[in-house]
């Protein structure tokens, strides 16, 4: 059996990877293979390029996949960046690349396979995270923000909204997958994971010096006083638990870590819209060339 993971070289993903004592071949996709944790086989992967995703999948051993952990993610301080495929970079990296990998690997998922996609509470306006919430989950408008008709907003606001929108797409992708006939007949266990705000991760690596070196390092001091923040250890353990032993209440997919415990709230209103989930699934397929 194969265990496949992205986003496991640092932060909560690395904590989870080090705690996963699973039987099988463990393969981690990463840009820097020297950072791959002990016990994992590194394989080159750049999520900003769809051809890299396809090459990663093509190089995997021909074995059934028991665990697929799609944890990698990032933020940028604007929505002006574009990938070589022409898509807005945050949406492309956080959603489209993982969507493509998921779709290409679906035929190889074993009976009872576990699929975990790391999302964020920023996808839900009710959480009031301070990050501008998504306005919609229209894949084409998220891939090409220049098509948006909206009031002017700063680069930083646009970048943060691109992030929360990509995380909404992660939740909706998990919800749609969990409702497919294949998931039902093969007993797949599908989760979208909100680790809460986890200071110390590499999430803000593209932000300004002030954010990376002053604000982000100070935030751990807030952890004991807020249910919205978690330590790296707790967030990594939550991801490892979803990948191994967690059981969701019937019909639920979205797991949110609060005070180091997995909870099962309803996701945002948009994420609960089955028709919108189906449209996102189809439009994403078109965008990645499936």
Tab-separated table of C-alpha atoms in Angstrom:
chain	number	residue	atom	x	y	z
A	1	UNK	CA	0.000	0.000	0.000
A	2	UNK	CA	1.059	3.603	-0.661
A	3	UNK	CA	0.744	6.588	1.673
A	4	UNK	CA	0.966	9.856	-0.278
A	5	UNK	CA	1.416	13.258	1.355
A	6	UNK	CA	2.035	16.866	0.356
A	7	UNK	CA	3.077	19.629	2.715
A	8	UNK	CA	4.988	17.439	5.125
A	9	UNK	CA	8.434	19.025	5.146
A	10	UNK	CA	7.646	21.725	7.702
A	11	UNK	CA	5.056	23.023	10.120
A	12	UNK	CA	2.078	20.964	11.228
A	13	UNK	CA	2.515	18.678	8.211
A	14	UNK	CA	5.967	17.647	9.393
A	15	UNK	CA	4.612	16.961	12.882
A	16	UNK	CA	1.899	14.768	11.362
A	17	UNK	CA	4.338	12.979	9.049
A	18	UNK	CA	6.579	12.088	11.971
A	19	UNK	CA	3.625	10.678	13.899
A	20	UNK	CA	2.209	8.521	11.113
A	21	UNK	CA	3.303	4.975	11.882
A	22	UNK	CA	1.496	3.381	8.958
A	23	UNK	CA	2.345	0.189	7.109
A	24	UNK	CA	3.267	0.737	3.501
A	25	UNK	CA	5.491	2.852	1.296
A	26	UNK	CA	5.349	6.497	2.371
A	27	UNK	CA	5.976	9.022	-0.393
A	28	UNK	CA	6.090	12.770	0.113
A	29	UNK	CA	5.888	15.307	-2.679
A	30	UNK	CA	8.207	18.244	-2.055
A	31	UNK	CA	10.172	20.959	-3.810
A	32	UNK	CA	13.195	20.473	-1.565
A	33	UNK	CA	13.817	16.749	-1.175
A	34	UNK	CA	16.504	17.352	1.452
A	35	UNK	CA	13.738	18.459	3.863
A	36	UNK	CA	11.700	15.240	3.622
A	37	UNK	CA	11.365	13.646	7.099
A	38	UNK	CA	13.027	10.365	7.975
A	39	UNK	CA	10.936	7.355	7.027
A	40	UNK	CA	9.487	8.999	3.913
A	41	UNK	CA	10.618	8.731	0.309
A	42	UNK	CA	10.848	12.145	-1.317
A	43	UNK	CA	9.565	12.761	-4.817
A	44	UNK	CA	9.839	16.078	-6.654
A	45	UNK	CA	6.640	18.136	-6.731
A	46	UNK	CA	5.916	21.793	-7.508
A	47	UNK	CA	2.230	22.499	-6.888
A	48	UNK	CA	2.364	25.734	-8.863
A	49	UNK	CA	2.796	23.701	-12.054
A	50	UNK	CA	0.209	21.230	-13.293
A	51	UNK	CA	2.814	19.424	-15.389
A	52	UNK	CA	4.751	18.768	-12.166
A	53	UNK	CA	1.631	17.252	-10.606
A	54	UNK	CA	1.172	14.969	-13.593
A	55	UNK	CA	4.840	13.952	-13.516
A	56	UNK	CA	4.614	13.233	-9.774
A	57	UNK	CA	1.627	10.938	-10.289
A	58	UNK	CA	3.250	9.207	-13.270
A	59	UNK	CA	6.335	8.355	-11.185
A	60	UNK	CA	4.466	6.771	-8.276
A	61	UNK	CA	4.808	3.008	-7.792
A	62	UNK	CA	1.977	0.908	-9.169
A	63	UNK	CA	0.396	0.057	-5.824
A	64	UNK	CA	-3.010	0.786	-4.288
A	65	UNK	CA	-3.157	3.971	-2.218
A	66	UNK	CA	-4.406	3.623	1.337
A	67	UNK	CA	-3.858	7.223	2.465
A	68	UNK	CA	-3.854	10.473	0.492
A	69	UNK	CA	-2.989	13.514	2.637
A	70	UNK	CA	-3.220	16.781	0.699
A	71	UNK	CA	-1.848	19.208	3.252
A	72	UNK	CA	0.337	21.700	1.378
A	73	UNK	CA	-0.865	25.275	1.152
A	74	UNK	CA	0.285	28.847	1.053
A	75	UNK	CA	-0.664	32.511	1.087
A	76	UNK	CA	0.597	35.422	-0.940
A	77	UNK	CA	0.212	39.128	-0.117
A	78	UNK	CA	-1.619	39.837	-3.384
A	79	UNK	CA	-3.682	38.110	-6.063
A	80	UNK	CA	-1.550	39.396	-8.927
A	81	UNK	CA	0.757	36.396	-9.229
A	82	UNK	CA	0.153	33.865	-11.986
A	83	UNK	CA	1.413	30.327	-12.508
A	84	UNK	CA	2.974	29.168	-15.770
A	85	UNK	CA	-0.477	27.756	-16.563
A	86	UNK	CA	-1.922	31.277	-16.292
A	87	UNK	CA	-3.927	30.815	-13.072
A	88	UNK	CA	-3.950	32.961	-9.921
A	89	UNK	CA	-1.185	31.368	-7.887
A	90	UNK	CA	-2.896	30.805	-4.527
A	91	UNK	CA	-5.990	29.216	-6.061
A	92	UNK	CA	-3.860	27.141	-8.430
A	93	UNK	CA	-1.530	25.863	-5.716
A	94	UNK	CA	-4.023	25.303	-2.893
A	95	UNK	CA	-6.908	23.959	-4.955
A	96	UNK	CA	-6.291	23.143	-8.617
A	97	UNK	CA	-3.043	21.220	-8.094
A	98	UNK	CA	-4.501	19.078	-5.322
A	99	UNK	CA	-7.725	18.614	-7.269
A	100	UNK	CA	-5.756	17.340	-10.268
A	101	UNK	CA	-3.709	14.994	-8.103
A	102	UNK	CA	-6.856	13.677	-6.450
A	103	UNK	CA	-8.608	13.069	-9.763
A	104	UNK	CA	-5.595	11.299	-11.279
A	105	UNK	CA	-5.241	9.052	-8.223
A	106	UNK	CA	-8.935	8.200	-7.717
A	107	UNK	CA	-8.720	4.950	-9.705
A	108	UNK	CA	-5.890	3.800	-7.441
A	109	UNK	CA	-7.497	4.497	-4.064
A	110	UNK	CA	-7.882	1.285	-2.101
A	111	UNK	CA	-11.016	0.103	-0.351
A	112	UNK	CA	-11.323	2.011	2.909
A	113	UNK	CA	-8.787	4.641	1.814
A	114	UNK	CA	-8.501	7.837	3.841
A	115	UNK	CA	-8.350	11.176	2.033
A	116	UNK	CA	-7.565	14.332	4.019
A	117	UNK	CA	-7.520	17.818	2.479
A	118	UNK	CA	-6.286	20.607	4.725
A	119	UNK	CA	-8.601	23.599	4.598
A	120	UNK	CA	-9.113	26.545	6.964
A	121	UNK	CA	-11.758	28.224	9.075
A	122	UNK	CA	-11.169	31.315	6.935
A	123	UNK	CA	-13.513	29.725	4.381
A	124	UNK	CA	-16.495	30.536	6.630
A	125	UNK	CA	-17.516	34.175	7.257
A	126	UNK	CA	-19.175	33.093	10.521
A	127	UNK	CA	-15.749	32.313	11.988
A	128	UNK	CA	-14.722	35.997	11.831
A	129	UNK	CA	-11.066	35.074	11.494
A	130	UNK	CA	-10.002	38.515	10.335
A	131	UNK	CA	-9.201	37.171	6.873
A	132	UNK	CA	-11.565	38.506	4.169
A	133	UNK	CA	-14.022	35.660	3.496
A	134	UNK	CA	-14.835	34.184	0.083
A	135	UNK	CA	-17.532	35.790	-2.017
A	136	UNK	CA	-18.127	32.680	-4.125
A	137	UNK	CA	-16.575	29.418	-5.359
A	138	UNK	CA	-16.642	30.134	-9.094
A	139	UNK	CA	-13.526	28.333	-10.319
A	140	UNK	CA	-13.116	30.417	-13.459
A	141	UNK	CA	-13.315	33.747	-11.648
A	142	UNK	CA	-10.932	32.506	-8.956
A	143	UNK	CA	-8.477	31.226	-11.562
A	144	UNK	CA	-8.706	34.499	-13.505
A	145	UNK	CA	-9.390	37.310	-10.988
A	146	UNK	CA	-9.262	39.890	-13.766
A	147	UNK	CA	-12.708	38.611	-14.770
A	148	UNK	CA	-14.150	39.744	-11.434
A	149	UNK	CA	-16.447	42.745	-11.309
A	150	UNK	CA	-15.888	44.165	-7.848
A	151	UNK	CA	-15.080	47.262	-5.885
A	152	UNK	CA	-11.413	48.180	-5.657
A	153	UNK	CA	-9.536	46.506	-2.802
A	154	UNK	CA	-5.919	46.535	-1.716
A	155	UNK	CA	-3.444	43.940	-2.931
A	156	UNK	CA	-3.264	42.439	0.557
A	157	UNK	CA	-7.055	42.101	0.885
A	158	UNK	CA	-7.240	40.496	-2.568
A	159	UNK	CA	-4.459	38.077	-1.665
A	160	UNK	CA	-6.089	37.074	1.608
A	161	UNK	CA	-9.449	36.601	-0.110
A	162	UNK	CA	-7.770	34.385	-2.702
A	163	UNK	CA	-6.517	32.266	0.180
A	164	UNK	CA	-9.878	31.943	1.948
A	165	UNK	CA	-11.552	31.181	-1.386
A	166	UNK	CA	-9.065	28.413	-2.145
A	167	UNK	CA	-9.768	26.925	1.286
A	168	UNK	CA	-13.506	27.040	0.570
A	169	UNK	CA	-12.773	25.039	-2.581
A	170	UNK	CA	-10.877	22.465	-0.495
A	171	UNK	CA	-13.949	21.909	1.692
A	172	UNK	CA	-16.288	21.698	-1.282
A	173	UNK	CA	-14.007	19.240	-3.085
A	174	UNK	CA	-14.015	16.974	-0.025
A	175	UNK	CA	-17.803	17.216	0.314
A	176	UNK	CA	-18.389	16.354	-3.341
A	177	UNK	CA	-15.969	13.431	-3.246
A	178	UNK	CA	-17.535	12.016	-0.093
A	179	UNK	CA	-20.915	11.878	-1.833
A	180	UNK	CA	-19.756	10.042	-4.956
A	181	UNK	CA	-20.875	6.446	-5.589
A	182	UNK	CA	-17.213	5.342	-5.531
A	183	UNK	CA	-16.667	6.766	-2.056
A	184	UNK	CA	-19.759	4.984	-0.812
A	185	UNK	CA	-19.105	1.608	-2.427
A	186	UNK	CA	-15.409	1.521	-1.505
A	187	UNK	CA	-15.822	2.923	1.981
A	188	UNK	CA	-13.508	5.888	1.484
A	189	UNK	CA	-13.216	8.189	4.476
A	190	UNK	CA	-12.944	11.783	3.322
A	191	UNK	CA	-12.092	14.767	5.525
A	192	UNK	CA	-11.540	18.502	5.116
A	193	UNK	CA	-9.385	19.704	8.003
A	194	UNK	CA	-9.288	23.106	9.659
A	195	UNK	CA	-6.243	23.123	11.969
A	196	UNK	CA	-7.137	26.575	13.249
A	197	UNK	CA	-4.608	29.386	13.223
A	198	UNK	CA	-1.269	27.689	13.873
A	199	UNK	CA	1.549	30.177	14.451
A	200	UNK	CA	5.019	29.081	13.431
A	201	UNK	CA	4.131	27.327	10.193
A	202	UNK	CA	5.524	28.406	6.835
A	203	UNK	CA	2.139	29.723	5.731
A	204	UNK	CA	3.239	33.378	5.658
A	205	UNK	CA	6.639	32.783	4.028
A	206	UNK	CA	5.729	35.057	1.084
A	207	UNK	CA	4.566	37.953	3.260
A	208	UNK	CA	6.427	41.047	4.393
A	209	UNK	CA	9.327	41.040	6.858
A	210	UNK	CA	7.010	42.506	9.513
A	211	UNK	CA	4.502	39.659	9.227
A	212	UNK	CA	7.116	36.878	8.994
A	213	UNK	CA	9.495	38.070	11.671
A	214	UNK	CA	7.395	40.022	14.142
A	215	UNK	CA	3.653	39.364	14.022
A	216	UNK	CA	3.704	35.625	13.225
A	217	UNK	CA	6.312	34.682	15.872
A	218	UNK	CA	4.400	36.609	18.569
A	219	UNK	CA	1.091	34.846	17.923
A	220	UNK	CA	1.993	31.684	19.905
A	221	UNK	CA	1.588	33.813	23.021
A	222	UNK	CA	-2.119	34.080	22.132
A	223	UNK	CA	-2.657	30.302	21.899
A	224	UNK	CA	-3.561	29.693	25.568
A	225	UNK	CA	-6.212	32.430	25.454
A	226	UNK	CA	-8.032	31.664	22.187
A	227	UNK	CA	-9.944	28.649	20.927
A	228	UNK	CA	-9.129	29.697	17.355
A	229	UNK	CA	-5.369	29.131	17.797
A	230	UNK	CA	-3.553	25.825	18.172
A	231	UNK	CA	0.034	24.823	18.784
A	232	UNK	CA	1.994	23.196	15.996
A	233	UNK	CA	2.059	19.951	17.950
A	234	UNK	CA	-1.724	19.900	18.408
A	235	UNK	CA	-2.432	20.827	14.779
A	236	UNK	CA	-0.081	18.134	13.503
A	237	UNK	CA	-1.593	15.564	15.827
A	238	UNK	CA	-5.068	16.486	14.564
A	239	UNK	CA	-3.983	15.867	10.985
A	240	UNK	CA	-2.387	12.543	11.946
A	241	UNK	CA	-5.562	11.523	13.756
A	242	UNK	CA	-7.720	12.217	10.713
A	243	UNK	CA	-5.325	10.201	8.573
A	244	UNK	CA	-5.467	7.187	10.868
A	245	UNK	CA	-8.197	6.766	13.496
A	246	UNK	CA	-10.736	9.617	13.440
A	247	UNK	CA	-14.386	8.816	12.759
A	248	UNK	CA	-16.741	11.525	11.550
A	249	UNK	CA	-20.370	11.698	12.617
A	250	UNK	CA	-22.649	10.410	9.858
A	251	UNK	CA	-22.752	12.672	6.838
A	252	UNK	CA	-20.054	15.061	8.044
A	253	UNK	CA	-16.724	15.758	6.383
A	254	UNK	CA	-15.454	19.021	7.868
A	255	UNK	CA	-13.278	18.669	10.975
A	256	UNK	CA	-12.153	21.731	12.918
A	257	UNK	CA	-9.481	21.629	15.615
A	258	UNK	CA	-10.488	23.640	18.674
A	259	UNK	CA	-8.434	23.642	21.874
A	260	UNK	CA	-6.475	20.681	20.473
A	261	UNK	CA	-9.624	18.584	19.904
A	262	UNK	CA	-11.335	17.645	16.663
A	263	UNK	CA	-14.852	19.065	16.387
A	264	UNK	CA	-17.385	18.600	13.595
A	265	UNK	CA	-19.159	21.898	12.820
A	266	UNK	CA	-21.160	22.576	9.701
A	267	UNK	CA	-19.008	24.284	7.058
A	268	UNK	CA	-19.974	27.607	5.486
A	269	UNK	CA	-23.285	28.160	3.726
A	270	UNK	CA	-21.615	28.098	0.306
A	271	UNK	CA	-19.760	24.879	1.156
A	272	UNK	CA	-23.069	23.187	2.003
A	273	UNK	CA	-24.519	23.974	-1.436
A	274	UNK	CA	-24.417	20.632	-3.269
A	275	UNK	CA	-25.051	22.238	-6.670
A	276	UNK	CA	-22.177	24.670	-6.130
A	277	UNK	CA	-19.911	21.776	-5.107
A	278	UNK	CA	-20.808	19.883	-8.271
A	279	UNK	CA	-20.156	22.944	-10.438
A	280	UNK	CA	-16.786	23.535	-8.780
A	281	UNK	CA	-15.840	19.900	-9.413
A	282	UNK	CA	-16.768	20.134	-13.095
A	283	UNK	CA	-15.230	23.563	-13.727
A	284	UNK	CA	-12.019	22.532	-11.985
A	285	UNK	CA	-11.833	19.485	-14.250
A	286	UNK	CA	-12.063	21.737	-17.291
A	287	UNK	CA	-9.423	24.113	-15.969
A	288	UNK	CA	-6.884	21.325	-15.393
A	289	UNK	CA	-7.654	19.648	-18.704
A	290	UNK	CA	-9.560	16.557	-17.603
